[in-house]
Amino acid sequence: MGIKAADVLYYLWHFDQVRAIIQWKTFHDPVHARNEEKESPNLRECFRLLDATSRSFSGVIQELHPELMVPVALFYLVLRGADTIEDDMSLPMKIKEPLLRDFYSKIEQDGWTFDGNGPGEKDRQLLVEFDKVIREFKQVKPEYRDIIKDITKKMGNGMADYAGNAEFNDYGVDKIKDYDLYCHYVAGLVGEGLTRLFVTSSLANPALNTRPNLQESMGLFLQKTNIIRDIKEDFDDERKFWPKEIWSKHVEKFEDLFDPGNVEVALRCSSEMVLNALSHADECLFYLAGLKEQSVFNFAAIPQAMAIATLERVFRNPAIFKQNVKISKGEACQIMIQSTQNLRLVCDIFRNYTRKIHKKNTPRDPNFLKISIACGKIEQFIESLFPSQDPKNIVRQLVDTKPAMSAEEKAAADEAKWDTIYILASVMGVLFLLTCIMVLIAYLFGARFDVALKELSKGRLMQPDPSTAKEIIDKYDRGEL
């Protein structure tokens, strides 16, 4: 596929994003690198299926700590298999519902596969080759298998409940509590399962297992962002995930949101959806503070940072009712570079995009005040984690004392000083070389430096009058050869 002219123009205007793409592709060094040579052919096939089903998660999963990489990859493939069955609108309920409820037992049934999905279902091949996932699943540690099986059972039953709900199929989600419950089944349970895997592997703070609200927010923040972004795609597929309790305040019928004459009311509706999603942001940051290992932190932080950036992109953006809106690849690389370092930088990402949302907020929106408060709440939470006013620095300023530098700071300062000296020396050297070249060229073309030096020695720095100039010419004129 060729490069689009619009993309070229975009990146010419956003050259910093081009630099971010190059930096990520060239200099990104994974915390843990997957070693394919030590993997069985069947496990390599599982990772091939992972690459085919998930462009966004496959990369970060393969950079996880070796203790967790395979269990998390299989966890993702198992849940993606259940989701593929739930998503397929061509499957009759008499097949879909029992499959979903019993899917947790299928993952331990040797040789089980399923080829009943419609030909247009994008991840049907995963279920066609699901026996490879089962073979690998049975080789992971029992404690990891128990977690994956338990979450699969809960999710399968929840999906089956919604798939068999005639009112949901006809009218979509009704109340906000139903919306939260649906998001719990398809995403909140993922947060619970991952947390249990992290804690069981001793790579996260055990206290996270006692804070189900934090686990829930991690999943719901991502899922709600996707639901807001994918509204046009879901509408085209005759699926309605925006709760009626919200959209009915703005339009009579759900399809009215897509009427070009209702742009402003549609934006007000989408703003309320964004407001609902923002309520989970601070708890996501709180959760990230409990992750001890860098690769686990990266795995959890990147999607959350992408989500807040996506929320800013869809906020009061009428394009979401016409097409799927995404952040650019360059912006995504910028976010990944920043969010794979530490919590402070992830908080900076949240603060940056929250302020952009606040800036786009308008008094014309009936939720203007609530959105402003939600943005302020996120900033306040970040400030509680990383105060912008360090009390120690304030005391130092008051007593007018210079803070002592650490050994690392001294080394960095010395390095910066010598870098400056080297740069100045290089510049002066280049200028000297250019001056010598220019003097040599002038001499070769007949410049009389002896005349210039004699005149300068007499104190004649300014241009002489014409009569004096003639005297100088006559004095040094040697006549014709």
Coordinates of N, CA and C in Angstrom, one line a residue, residues 5-6 10 37 48 53 86 93 141 176 208 210 215 220 229 244 253 292 297 366 373 385 402 419 427 429 436:
A5 N -0.9 11.0 0.2 CA -0.4 12.4 0.2 C -0.7 13.1 1.5
A6 N -1.9 12.8 2.0 CA -2.3 13.5 3.3 C -1.4 13.1 4.4
Y10 N 0.9 15.7 6.5 CA 0.7 15.7 8.0 C 2.1 15.7 8.7
E37 N 14.4 -19.1 19.4 CA 15.2 -20.3 19.2 C 14.9 -21.4 20.3
R48 N 2.4 -16.6 16.2 CA 1.9 -16.2 14.9 C 0.4 -15.8 14.9
T53 N -4.0 -11.6 15.3 CA -5.2 -11.1 16.0 C -5.0 -9.8 16.7
E86 N -18.5 -14.4 20.4 CA -19.6 -13.4 20.8 C -19.8 -12.4 19.8
M93 N -28.2 -18.3 18.0 CA -28.0 -18.3 19.5 C -28.0 -19.7 20.0
K141 N 2.2 -23.2 34.1 CA 2.0 -23.6 35.5 C 0.6 -23.7 35.9
I176 N -26.9 3.1 32.5 CA -25.4 3.3 32.6 C -24.9 2.1 33.4
L208 N -2.6 -5.0 45.2 CA -3.5 -4.8 44.0 C -4.7 -5.8 44.0
T210 N -6.3 -6.7 46.4 CA -7.3 -6.3 47.4 C -8.0 -5.1 47.0
Q215 N -8.5 -2.6 39.5 CA -8.4 -3.6 38.4 C -9.6 -3.3 37.4
L220 N -12.1 -0.9 32.3 CA -13.2 -0.1 31.8 C -12.8 1.2 31.1
R229 N -14.9 5.6 20.5 CA -14.2 5.8 19.2 C -14.9 5.0 18.1
K244 N -28.6 4.1 26.5 CA -29.8 4.9 26.2 C -30.0 6.0 27.3
K253 N -34.0 9.2 18.8 CA -33.6 7.9 18.3 C -32.1 7.9 18.1
K292 N 5.8 -3.4 39.9 CA 7.2 -3.3 40.4 C 8.1 -3.6 39.2
F297 N 5.1 -3.0 33.9 CA 4.7 -1.5 33.9 C 4.4 -1.1 32.5
P366 N -23.8 21.2 28.1 CA -24.5 21.1 29.4 C -23.7 20.5 30.5
I373 N -14.6 19.7 36.2 CA -14.3 19.1 37.5 C -13.5 17.8 37.3
L385 N 0.6 12.8 43.7 CA 1.7 11.8 43.5 C 3.0 12.5 43.3
K402 N 22.3 27.2 48.0 CA 22.3 26.4 46.8 C 22.2 24.9 47.1
D419 N 31.1 19.2 26.9 CA 30.4 19.2 25.6 C 30.3 20.6 25.0
V427 N 33.5 24.8 16.5 CA 33.0 25.9 15.7 C 34.2 26.9 15.3
G429 N 37.4 26.2 15.2 CA 38.3 25.5 14.3 C 37.8 25.6 12.8
C436 N 41.2 30.7 6.5 CA 42.5 30.4 5.8 C 42.2 30.1 4.3

